[in-house]
Amino acid sequence: MGLKKLAEKVAEYNERLESGKADKIKPEHVKQVLEKLQKKSTELTAELASPHSPEKRARLERKLEVARAQEERAEWLLKEVS
């Protein structure tokens, strides 16, 4: 699952929480998304370690920043639904 889809999942869970449908969010699902986000962050960090052009490096850094922000949102959400 790509970073974009993972971010959409977290956003969808947040919308459910805000609309009062938090009981329909299973903590296991949030944990799965969080694990995937953490794996993606690890992959991006490893890819940043190898040499790349400045443009690709900037793109990878932006992706990593997004992944980490989504991880924080998922962790917060997990606390809310647990």
C-alpha positions in Angstrom: 0.0 0.0 0.0 1.4 3.3 -1.0 2.0 6.3 1.2 -0.9 8.2 -0.4 -3.4 5.4 0.4 -2.1 5.0 3.9 -2.6 8.8 4.5 -6.2 8.5 3.1 -6.9 5.6 5.5 -5.8 7.7 8.5 -7.8 10.7 7.3 -10.9 8.5 6.9 -10.5 7.2 10.4 -10.1 10.7 11.7 -13.4 11.7 9.9 -15.2 8.8 11.5 -13.9 9.8 14.9 -15.1 13.4 14.4 -18.5 12.3 13.2 -19.1 10.1 16.2 -18.6 6.8 14.5 -15.5 5.9 16.5 -17.1 2.7 17.7 -16.8 1.4 14.1 -13.0 1.9 14.1 -11.2 -1.2 15.2 -7.9 -0.6 16.9 -6.4 -3.5 15.1 -7.0 -1.8 11.8 -5.3 1.4 13.0 -2.4 -0.7 14.3 -2.0 -2.3 10.8 -1.9 1.1 9.1 0.5 2.4 11.7 2.8 -0.6 11.1 2.7 0.0 7.4 3.5 3.7 7.9 6.5 2.8 10.1 7.7 0.3 7.5 7.4 3.0 4.8 9.4 5.5 6.9 12.1 2.9 7.4 12.3 2.2 3.7 12.5 5.9 2.9 15.2 6.5 5.5 17.2 3.6 4.0 16.7 5.0 0.5 17.8 8.4 1.6 21.1 6.9 2.8 22.1 6.0 -0.8 23.3 8.7 -3.2 20.6 10.4 -5.3 20.2 13.5 -7.3 19.2 16.7 -5.4 15.7 16.6 -6.8 15.1 12.9 -5.9 16.6 13.5 -2.4 14.2 16.4 -1.9 11.3 14.3 -3.0 12.3 11.5 -0.7 12.6 13.9 2.2 9.1 15.3 1.6 7.7 11.7 1.5 9.5 10.9 4.7 8.1 14.0 6.4 4.6 13.1 5.3 5.0 9.5 6.5 6.2 10.7 9.9 3.3 13.1 10.2 0.8 10.4 9.3 2.4 8.1 11.9 1.8 10.8 14.6 -1.8 11.1 13.5 -2.3 7.3 13.5 -0.7 7.0 17.0 -3.0 9.7 18.3 -6.0 8.0 16.7 -5.0 4.7 18.2 -5.0 6.3 21.7 -8.5 7.7 21.0 -10.1 4.5 19.9 -8.4 2.2 22.4 
